[in-house]
Amino acid sequence: MTLPLVIGNWKMNSLVSPACDMARSLAHKLVAVEGVEVVIAPPFTSLYPVGQIIKDSKLSLAGQNCYFENSGAFTGEISLEMLQDVGCGFILIGHSERRSVFGENDALINKKVHQTLKAGLTAVLCVGENLAQRKADETFKVLEMQLSQGLAGLPGLSQIVIAYEPVWAIGTGVNATPQQAVEVHAFIRHYIFEKLGFSEKIRIIYGGSVNPENSKNLLQEKEINGALVGGASLKLESFCAIINSALEP
Ligand code: 13P
């Protein structure tokens, strides 16, 4: 059975003190929980203290972004070595906000994925179509592009997670239905297996307005191996409820 993966992406939210409180409470809540892998991605300023708090817990740490160079004159960027140094095991790459707000393209994203894997960390490659693309029936075409370019040149056994996050579902309160998500996940799985030579067992998680009300229906689908949660990961109750719904009944 595939171990479900639930990642809380805190985005640009929370100062150090509340981030530490949240991490402490969450680690405590997860003490007796088995059967789900839980990761949190706080903002950079909180990574070190949060990493210290959760280092002996069931929680893992993720960076929300990285740069592909190791060090040097890259003002404002953060290297994988730095992220690893503070305890990150996962890196989110190519989030739609990085693509749309900060202009990241597939070539840059591919370099980040390569460097993440080289550092021995797990790359969480985020892909997804926007509303206009979905309406124009271009969803699969967009995904093929993002996947073939984002994963170019990587060996099939790479430590990768794919996060399907339709842009129209992010922060809107309108989640993809389980049917919509399953259709796309199945497409992604088939595509990366048949065309790109990756394992069929790669975890494909869903993100976009996941909340305690819709998480059970989404996560009970075999095709959906977990969730990438934004807003609802900022509150202990809602995030724990989502984590619980990833567990076997
Ligand atoms: P929301 O859960 O707030 O829609 O955000 C999803 C997301 O972008 C997670 O990376």
PDB file of C-alpha atoms and ligand atoms in Angstrom:
ATOM      1  CA  MET A   1       0.000   0.000   0.000  1.00  0.00           C
ATOM      2  CA  THR A   2       1.194   3.523  -0.742  1.00  0.00           C
ATOM      3  CA  LEU A   3       1.751   5.598   2.368  1.00  0.00           C
ATOM      4  CA  PRO A   4      -0.388   8.722   2.019  1.00  0.00           C
ATOM      5  CA  LEU A   5       1.446  12.027   2.184  1.00  0.00           C
ATOM      6  CA  VAL A   6      -0.091  15.201   3.573  1.00  0.00           C
ATOM      7  CA  ILE A   7       1.907  18.413   3.194  1.00  0.00           C
ATOM      8  CA  GLY A   8       0.979  21.710   4.822  1.00  0.00           C
ATOM      9  CA  ASN A   9       2.217  24.631   2.731  1.00  0.00           C
ATOM     10  CA  TRP A  10       2.084  27.667   4.980  1.00  0.00           C
ATOM     11  CA  LYS A  11       3.106  29.997   2.135  1.00  0.00           C
ATOM     12  CA  MET A  12       4.012  33.520   3.345  1.00  0.00           C
ATOM     13  CA  ASN A  13       2.136  33.180   6.628  1.00  0.00           C
ATOM     14  CA  SER A  14       3.089  33.002  10.290  1.00  0.00           C
ATOM     15  CA  LEU A  15       5.847  34.590  12.362  1.00  0.00           C
ATOM     16  CA  VAL A  16       8.397  32.499  14.208  1.00  0.00           C
ATOM     17  CA  SER A  17       6.602  32.194  17.522  1.00  0.00           C
ATOM     18  CA  PRO A  18       3.197  31.002  16.228  1.00  0.00           C
ATOM     19  CA  ALA A  19       4.962  28.760  13.708  1.00  0.00           C
ATOM     20  CA  CYS A  20       6.822  27.067  16.566  1.00  0.00           C
ATOM     21  CA  ASP A  21       3.632  26.727  18.606  1.00  0.00           C
ATOM     22  CA  MET A  22       1.851  25.146  15.674  1.00  0.00           C
ATOM     23  CA  ALA A  23       4.712  22.724  14.989  1.00  0.00           C
ATOM     24  CA  ARG A  24       4.877  21.713  18.655  1.00  0.00           C
ATOM     25  CA  SER A  25       1.138  21.076  18.873  1.00  0.00           C
ATOM     26  CA  LEU A  26       1.076  19.182  15.634  1.00  0.00           C
ATOM     27  CA  ALA A  27       4.012  16.983  16.623  1.00  0.00           C
ATOM     28  CA  HIS A  28       2.194  16.217  19.862  1.00  0.00           C
ATOM     29  CA  LYS A  29      -1.051  15.340  18.062  1.00  0.00           C
ATOM     30  CA  LEU A  30       0.783  12.952  15.751  1.00  0.00           C
ATOM     31  CA  VAL A  31       2.566  10.958  18.446  1.00  0.00           C
ATOM     32  CA  ALA A  32       0.218   7.983  18.160  1.00  0.00           C
ATOM     33  CA  VAL A  33      -0.757   8.383  14.509  1.00  0.00           C
ATOM     34  CA  GLU A  34       0.449   5.724  12.055  1.00  0.00           C
ATOM     35  CA  GLY A  35      -0.238   5.234   8.387  1.00  0.00           C
ATOM     36  CA  VAL A  36       0.313   8.731   7.044  1.00  0.00           C
ATOM     37  CA  GLU A  37       3.379  10.840   6.367  1.00  0.00           C
ATOM     38  CA  VAL A  38       3.019  14.472   7.378  1.00  0.00           C
ATOM     39  CA  VAL A  39       5.214  17.334   6.202  1.00  0.00           C
ATOM     40  CA  ILE A  40       5.074  21.052   6.937  1.00  0.00           C
ATOM     41  CA  ALA A  41       6.525  23.844   4.847  1.00  0.00           C
ATOM     42  CA  PRO A  42       6.833  26.969   6.992  1.00  0.00           C
ATOM     43  CA  PRO A  43       8.318  30.210   5.660  1.00  0.00           C
ATOM     44  CA  PHE A  44      12.146  30.321   5.577  1.00  0.00           C
ATOM     45  CA  THR A  45      12.447  32.413   8.727  1.00  0.00           C
ATOM     46  CA  SER A  46      10.841  29.650  10.771  1.00  0.00           C
ATOM     47  CA  LEU A  47      12.558  26.641   9.252  1.00  0.00           C
ATOM     48  CA  TYR A  48      15.407  26.413  11.737  1.00  0.00           C
ATOM     49  CA  PRO A  49      13.424  26.661  14.994  1.00  0.00           C
ATOM     50  CA  VAL A  50      10.621  24.504  13.636  1.00  0.00           C
ATOM     51  CA  GLY A  51      13.192  21.961  12.460  1.00  0.00           C
ATOM     52  CA  GLN A  52      14.616  21.804  15.975  1.00  0.00           C
ATOM     53  CA  ILE A  53      11.171  21.311  17.483  1.00  0.00           C
ATOM     54  CA  ILE A  54      10.107  18.493  15.171  1.00  0.00           C
ATOM     55  CA  LYS A  55      13.407  16.686  14.728  1.00  0.00           C
ATOM     56  CA  ASP A  56      12.461  13.711  16.885  1.00  0.00           C
ATOM     57  CA  SER A  57       8.812  13.684  15.881  1.00  0.00           C
ATOM     58  CA  LYS A  58       6.837  12.103  13.057  1.00  0.00           C
ATOM     59  CA  LEU A  59       6.714  15.396  11.215  1.00  0.00           C
ATOM     60  CA  SER A  60       9.061  16.242   8.379  1.00  0.00           C
ATOM     61  CA  LEU A  61      10.128  19.614   7.095  1.00  0.00           C
ATOM     62  CA  ALA A  62       9.893  21.084   3.598  1.00  0.00           C
ATOM     63  CA  GLY A  63      11.254  24.179   1.926  1.00  0.00           C
ATOM     64  CA  GLN A  64       8.747  26.112  -0.169  1.00  0.00           C
ATOM     65  CA  ASN A  65      11.361  26.896  -2.804  1.00  0.00           C
ATOM     66  CA  CYS A  66      15.084  26.631  -3.505  1.00  0.00           C
ATOM     67  CA  TYR A  67      17.738  27.819  -5.921  1.00  0.00           C
ATOM     68  CA  PHE A  68      19.781  25.398  -7.996  1.00  0.00           C
ATOM     69  CA  GLU A  69      23.226  26.861  -7.264  1.00  0.00           C
ATOM     70  CA  ASN A  70      25.078  25.798  -4.114  1.00  0.00           C
ATOM     71  CA  SER A  71      26.311  29.205  -3.003  1.00  0.00           C
ATOM     72  CA  GLY A  72      27.498  32.554  -4.289  1.00  0.00           C
ATOM     73  CA  ALA A  73      26.228  35.897  -5.481  1.00  0.00           C
ATOM     74  CA  PHE A  74      22.501  35.130  -5.705  1.00  0.00           C
ATOM     75  CA  THR A  75      20.927  37.754  -3.476  1.00  0.00           C
ATOM     76  CA  GLY A  76      17.662  36.669  -1.941  1.00  0.00           C
ATOM     77  CA  GLU A  77      17.965  33.001  -2.880  1.00  0.00           C
ATOM     78  CA  ILE A  78      18.394  29.907  -0.737  1.00  0.00           C
ATOM     79  CA  SER A  79      20.422  26.800  -1.551  1.00  0.00           C
ATOM     80  CA  LEU A  80      19.586  23.167  -1.015  1.00  0.00           C
ATOM     81  CA  GLU A  81      22.529  22.788   1.326  1.00  0.00           C
ATOM     82  CA  MET A  82      21.054  25.545   3.505  1.00  0.00           C
ATOM     83  CA  LEU A  83      17.654  23.914   3.472  1.00  0.00           C
ATOM     84  CA  GLN A  84      19.116  20.531   4.294  1.00  0.00           C
ATOM     85  CA  ASP A  85      21.184  22.072   7.061  1.00  0.00           C
ATOM     86  CA  VAL A  86      18.042  23.190   8.899  1.00  0.00           C
ATOM     87  CA  GLY A  87      16.364  19.808   8.491  1.00  0.00           C
ATOM     88  CA  CYS A  88      14.397  19.905   5.245  1.00  0.00           C
ATOM     89  CA  GLY A  89      13.759  16.536   3.625  1.00  0.00           C
ATOM     90  CA  PHE A  90      11.324  17.796   0.994  1.00  0.00           C
ATOM     91  CA  ILE A  91      11.323  20.773  -1.368  1.00  0.00           C
ATOM     92  CA  LEU A  92       8.271  22.204  -3.127  1.00  0.00           C
ATOM     93  CA  ILE A  93       9.227  23.086  -6.675  1.00  0.00           C
ATOM     94  CA  GLY A  94       7.274  24.907  -9.348  1.00  0.00           C
ATOM     95  CA  HIS A  95       4.321  25.888  -7.210  1.00  0.00           C
ATOM     96  CA  SER A  96       1.825  27.783  -9.351  1.00  0.00           C
ATOM     97  CA  GLU A  97       2.496  30.936  -7.322  1.00  0.00           C
ATOM     98  CA  ARG A  98       6.188  30.647  -8.170  1.00  0.00           C
ATOM     99  CA  ARG A  99       5.241  30.198 -11.818  1.00  0.00           C
ATOM    100  CA  SER A 100       2.643  32.962 -12.082  1.00  0.00           C
ATOM    101  CA  VAL A 101       3.857  35.600  -9.592  1.00  0.00           C
ATOM    102  CA  PHE A 102       7.607  35.085  -9.954  1.00  0.00           C
ATOM    103  CA  GLY A 103       7.794  33.976 -13.566  1.00  0.00           C
ATOM    104  CA  GLU A 104       9.420  30.587 -13.047  1.00  0.00           C
ATOM    105  CA  ASN A 105       9.477  28.479 -16.183  1.00  0.00           C
ATOM    106  CA  ASP A 106       9.824  24.750 -16.738  1.00  0.00           C
ATOM    107  CA  ALA A 107      13.531  24.986 -17.568  1.00  0.00           C
ATOM    108  CA  LEU A 108      14.321  26.658 -14.236  1.00  0.00           C
ATOM    109  CA  ILE A 109      12.038  24.266 -12.409  1.00  0.00           C
ATOM    110  CA  ASN A 110      13.846  21.326 -14.012  1.00  0.00           C
ATOM    111  CA  LYS A 111      17.207  22.618 -12.742  1.00  0.00           C
ATOM    112  CA  LYS A 112      15.767  22.885  -9.242  1.00  0.00           C
ATOM    113  CA  VAL A 113      14.424  19.333  -9.395  1.00  0.00           C
ATOM    114  CA  HIS A 114      17.802  18.006 -10.535  1.00  0.00           C
ATOM    115  CA  GLN A 115      19.651  19.802  -7.770  1.00  0.00           C
ATOM    116  CA  THR A 116      17.138  18.716  -5.130  1.00  0.00           C
ATOM    117  CA  LEU A 117      17.586  15.077  -6.037  1.00  0.00           C
ATOM    118  CA  LYS A 118      21.338  15.469  -6.186  1.00  0.00           C
ATOM    119  CA  ALA A 119      21.219  16.747  -2.623  1.00  0.00           C
ATOM    120  CA  GLY A 120      19.323  13.592  -1.640  1.00  0.00           C
ATOM    121  CA  LEU A 121      16.061  15.394  -0.878  1.00  0.00           C
ATOM    122  CA  THR A 122      12.590  14.614  -2.157  1.00  0.00           C
ATOM    123  CA  ALA A 123      11.319  16.935  -4.866  1.00  0.00           C
ATOM    124  CA  VAL A 124       7.622  17.783  -4.815  1.00  0.00           C
ATOM    125  CA  LEU A 125       6.983  18.942  -8.360  1.00  0.00           C
ATOM    126  CA  CYS A 126       3.804  21.023  -8.583  1.00  0.00           C
ATOM    127  CA  VAL A 127       1.849  21.042 -11.819  1.00  0.00           C
ATOM    128  CA  GLY A 128      -1.606  22.158 -12.867  1.00  0.00           C
ATOM    129  CA  GLU A 129      -3.646  24.019 -15.419  1.00  0.00           C
ATOM    130  CA  ASN A 130      -5.350  27.374 -15.006  1.00  0.00           C
ATOM    131  CA  LEU A 131      -9.027  28.021 -15.604  1.00  0.00           C
ATOM    132  CA  ALA A 132      -8.656  29.272 -19.171  1.00  0.00           C
ATOM    133  CA  GLN A 133      -6.613  26.202 -20.060  1.00  0.00           C
ATOM    134  CA  ARG A 134      -9.194  23.874 -18.522  1.00  0.00           C
ATOM    135  CA  LYS A 135     -12.022  25.634 -20.338  1.00  0.00           C
ATOM    136  CA  ALA A 136     -10.089  25.377 -23.590  1.00  0.00           C
ATOM    137  CA  ASP A 137      -9.687  21.645 -22.992  1.00  0.00           C
ATOM    138  CA  GLU A 138      -5.925  22.016 -22.712  1.00  0.00           C
ATOM    139  CA  THR A 139      -5.436  20.437 -19.299  1.00  0.00           C
ATOM    140  CA  PHE A 140      -3.599  17.345 -20.502  1.00  0.00           C
ATOM    141  CA  LYS A 141      -1.518  19.311 -22.984  1.00  0.00           C
ATOM    142  CA  VAL A 142      -0.382  21.703 -20.238  1.00  0.00           C
ATOM    143  CA  LEU A 143       0.433  18.830 -17.907  1.00  0.00           C
ATOM    144  CA  GLU A 144       2.407  16.990 -20.575  1.00  0.00           C
ATOM    145  CA  MET A 145       4.510  20.085 -21.069  1.00  0.00           C
ATOM    146  CA  GLN A 146       5.069  20.716 -17.356  1.00  0.00           C
ATOM    147  CA  LEU A 147       5.896  17.068 -16.687  1.00  0.00           C
ATOM    148  CA  SER A 148       8.117  16.378 -19.692  1.00  0.00           C
ATOM    149  CA  GLN A 149      10.108  19.578 -19.149  1.00  0.00           C
ATOM    150  CA  GLY A 150      10.076  19.564 -15.367  1.00  0.00           C
ATOM    151  CA  LEU A 151      11.278  15.970 -15.206  1.00  0.00           C
ATOM    152  CA  ALA A 152      13.623  16.070 -18.203  1.00  0.00           C
ATOM    153  CA  GLY A 153      16.866  14.154 -17.838  1.00  0.00           C
ATOM    154  CA  LEU A 154      15.966  12.422 -14.580  1.00  0.00           C
ATOM    155  CA  PRO A 155      16.292   8.713 -13.898  1.00  0.00           C
ATOM    156  CA  GLY A 156      13.077   6.775 -13.457  1.00  0.00           C
ATOM    157  CA  LEU A 157      13.753   5.895  -9.845  1.00  0.00           C
ATOM    158  CA  SER A 158      13.971   9.464  -8.644  1.00  0.00           C
ATOM    159  CA  GLN A 159      12.681  10.561  -5.241  1.00  0.00           C
ATOM    160  CA  ILE A 160       9.797  12.518  -6.621  1.00  0.00           C
ATOM    161  CA  VAL A 161       6.289  13.400  -5.591  1.00  0.00           C
ATOM    162  CA  ILE A 162       3.946  15.047  -8.080  1.00  0.00           C
ATOM    163  CA  ALA A 163       1.466  17.539  -6.695  1.00  0.00           C
ATOM    164  CA  TYR A 164      -1.476  18.174  -8.983  1.00  0.00           C
ATOM    165  CA  GLU A 165      -2.727  21.628  -8.110  1.00  0.00           C
ATOM    166  CA  PRO A 166      -5.207  23.061 -10.596  1.00  0.00           C
ATOM    167  CA  VAL A 167      -4.639  26.806 -10.410  1.00  0.00           C
ATOM    168  CA  TRP A 168      -8.393  27.493 -10.454  1.00  0.00           C
ATOM    169  CA  ALA A 169      -8.752  25.514  -7.224  1.00  0.00           C
ATOM    170  CA  ILE A 170      -5.959  27.194  -5.250  1.00  0.00           C
ATOM    171  CA  GLY A 171      -7.263  29.518  -2.564  1.00  0.00           C
ATOM    172  CA  THR A 172     -10.645  29.804  -4.253  1.00  0.00           C
ATOM    173  CA  GLY A 173     -12.752  27.480  -2.121  1.00  0.00           C
ATOM    174  CA  VAL A 174     -13.582  25.568  -5.298  1.00  0.00           C
ATOM    175  CA  ASN A 175     -11.826  22.211  -5.122  1.00  0.00           C
ATOM    176  CA  ALA A 176     -11.541  19.747  -7.971  1.00  0.00           C
ATOM    177  CA  THR A 177     -14.140  17.041  -7.486  1.00  0.00           C
ATOM    178  CA  PRO A 178     -12.741  13.592  -6.687  1.00  0.00           C
ATOM    179  CA  GLN A 179     -13.716  12.560 -10.241  1.00  0.00           C
ATOM    180  CA  GLN A 180     -11.826  15.465 -11.795  1.00  0.00           C
ATOM    181  CA  ALA A 181      -8.763  14.847  -9.644  1.00  0.00           C
ATOM    182  CA  VAL A 182      -8.798  11.095 -10.277  1.00  0.00           C
ATOM    183  CA  GLU A 183      -9.019  11.640 -14.021  1.00  0.00           C
ATOM    184  CA  VAL A 184      -5.967  13.904 -13.985  1.00  0.00           C
ATOM    185  CA  HIS A 185      -3.974  11.776 -11.540  1.00  0.00           C
ATOM    186  CA  ALA A 186      -4.567   8.712 -13.701  1.00  0.00           C
ATOM    187  CA  PHE A 187      -3.425  10.685 -16.726  1.00  0.00           C
ATOM    188  CA  ILE A 188      -0.269  11.883 -14.936  1.00  0.00           C
ATOM    189  CA  ARG A 189       0.553   8.373 -13.705  1.00  0.00           C
ATOM    190  CA  HIS A 190       0.116   6.891 -17.134  1.00  0.00           C
ATOM    191  CA  TYR A 191       2.093   9.657 -18.811  1.00  0.00           C
ATOM    192  CA  ILE A 192       5.111   9.599 -16.513  1.00  0.00           C
ATOM    193  CA  PHE A 193       5.188   5.786 -16.623  1.00  0.00           C
ATOM    194  CA  GLU A 194       4.635   5.226 -20.337  1.00  0.00           C
ATOM    195  CA  LYS A 195       6.323   8.272 -21.806  1.00  0.00           C
ATOM    196  CA  LEU A 196       8.923   9.308 -19.245  1.00  0.00           C
ATOM    197  CA  GLY A 197       9.879   5.961 -17.715  1.00  0.00           C
ATOM    198  CA  PHE A 198       9.066   6.757 -14.080  1.00  0.00           C
ATOM    199  CA  SER A 199       7.649   4.308 -11.593  1.00  0.00           C
ATOM    200  CA  GLU A 200       3.876   3.895 -11.487  1.00  0.00           C
ATOM    201  CA  LYS A 201       4.208   3.996  -7.719  1.00  0.00           C
ATOM    202  CA  ILE A 202       5.218   7.662  -7.551  1.00  0.00           C
ATOM    203  CA  ARG A 203       2.939   9.455  -5.146  1.00  0.00           C
ATOM    204  CA  ILE A 204       0.606  11.915  -6.815  1.00  0.00           C
ATOM    205  CA  ILE A 205      -1.030  14.228  -4.307  1.00  0.00           C
ATOM    206  CA  TYR A 206      -3.818  16.735  -4.837  1.00  0.00           C
ATOM    207  CA  GLY A 207      -3.844  20.391  -3.819  1.00  0.00           C
ATOM    208  CA  GLY A 208      -6.396  23.175  -4.182  1.00  0.00           C
ATOM    209  CA  SER A 209      -8.926  24.181  -1.527  1.00  0.00           C
ATOM    210  CA  VAL A 210      -8.558  20.947   0.429  1.00  0.00           C
ATOM    211  CA  ASN A 211     -10.441  21.276   3.700  1.00  0.00           C
ATOM    212  CA  PRO A 212     -11.894  18.959   6.369  1.00  0.00           C
ATOM    213  CA  GLU A 213     -15.220  18.864   4.503  1.00  0.00           C
ATOM    214  CA  ASN A 214     -13.875  17.599   1.196  1.00  0.00           C
ATOM    215  CA  SER A 215     -10.707  15.769   2.225  1.00  0.00           C
ATOM    216  CA  LYS A 216     -12.303  12.411   2.995  1.00  0.00           C
ATOM    217  CA  ASN A 217     -13.910  12.112  -0.422  1.00  0.00           C
ATOM    218  CA  LEU A 218     -10.712  13.127  -2.176  1.00  0.00           C
ATOM    219  CA  LEU A 219      -8.318  11.039  -0.129  1.00  0.00           C
ATOM    220  CA  GLN A 220     -10.332   7.850  -0.178  1.00  0.00           C
ATOM    221  CA  GLU A 221      -9.653   7.615  -3.912  1.00  0.00           C
ATOM    222  CA  LYS A 222      -6.840   5.172  -4.639  1.00  0.00           C
ATOM    223  CA  GLU A 223      -5.425   7.451  -7.302  1.00  0.00           C
ATOM    224  CA  ILE A 224      -5.014  10.319  -4.833  1.00  0.00           C
ATOM    225  CA  ASN A 225      -2.011   9.565  -2.632  1.00  0.00           C
ATOM    226  CA  GLY A 226      -2.293  12.548  -0.346  1.00  0.00           C
ATOM    227  CA  ALA A 227      -2.851  16.288  -0.225  1.00  0.00           C
ATOM    228  CA  LEU A 228      -0.933  19.537  -0.520  1.00  0.00           C
ATOM    229  CA  VAL A 229      -2.850  21.840   1.767  1.00  0.00           C
ATOM    230  CA  GLY A 230      -2.591  25.629   1.873  1.00  0.00           C
ATOM    231  CA  GLY A 231      -5.030  27.665   3.960  1.00  0.00           C
ATOM    232  CA  ALA A 232      -6.419  24.764   5.973  1.00  0.00           C
ATOM    233  CA  SER A 233      -2.904  23.762   7.112  1.00  0.00           C
ATOM    234  CA  LEU A 234      -2.543  26.963   9.110  1.00  0.00           C
ATOM    235  CA  LYS A 235      -4.998  25.849  11.782  1.00  0.00           C
ATOM    236  CA  LEU A 236      -4.303  22.850  13.961  1.00  0.00           C
ATOM    237  CA  GLU A 237      -7.878  21.526  13.966  1.00  0.00           C
ATOM    238  CA  SER A 238      -8.449  21.697  10.245  1.00  0.00           C
ATOM    239  CA  PHE A 239      -5.027  20.296   9.371  1.00  0.00           C
ATOM    240  CA  CYS A 240      -5.411  17.416  11.824  1.00  0.00           C
ATOM    241  CA  ALA A 241      -8.863  16.652  10.443  1.00  0.00           C
ATOM    242  CA  ILE A 242      -7.385  16.434   6.937  1.00  0.00           C
ATOM    243  CA  ILE A 243      -4.548  14.215   8.159  1.00  0.00           C
ATOM    244  CA  ASN A 244      -7.090  11.922   9.820  1.00  0.00           C
ATOM    245  CA  SER A 245      -9.067  11.609   6.648  1.00  0.00           C
ATOM    246  CA  ALA A 246      -5.960  10.264   4.900  1.00  0.00           C
ATOM    247  CA  LEU A 247      -5.936   7.275   7.240  1.00  0.00           C
ATOM    248  CA  GLU A 248      -7.549   4.001   6.310  1.00  0.00           C
ATOM    249  CA  PRO A 249     -11.116   3.805   7.673  1.00  0.00           C
TER     250      PRO A 249
HETATM  251  P1  13P B   1      -5.217  26.218  -0.687  1.00  0.00           P
HETATM  252  O1  13P B   1      -5.349  24.919   0.072  1.00  0.00           O
HETATM  253  O2  13P B   1      -5.232  27.421   0.222  1.00  0.00           O
HETATM  254  O3  13P B   1      -6.188  26.292  -1.814  1.00  0.00           O
HETATM  255  O4  13P B   1      -3.748  26.224  -1.335  1.00  0.00           O
HETATM  256  C1  13P B   1      -3.352  25.128  -2.052  1.00  0.00           C
HETATM  257  C2  13P B   1      -1.910  25.260  -2.330  1.00  0.00           C
HETATM  258  O5  13P B   1      -1.495  26.086  -3.125  1.00  0.00           O
HETATM  259  C3  13P B   1      -0.982  24.400  -1.583  1.00  0.00           C
HETATM  260  O6  13P B   1       0.296  24.458  -2.125  1.00  0.00           O
END
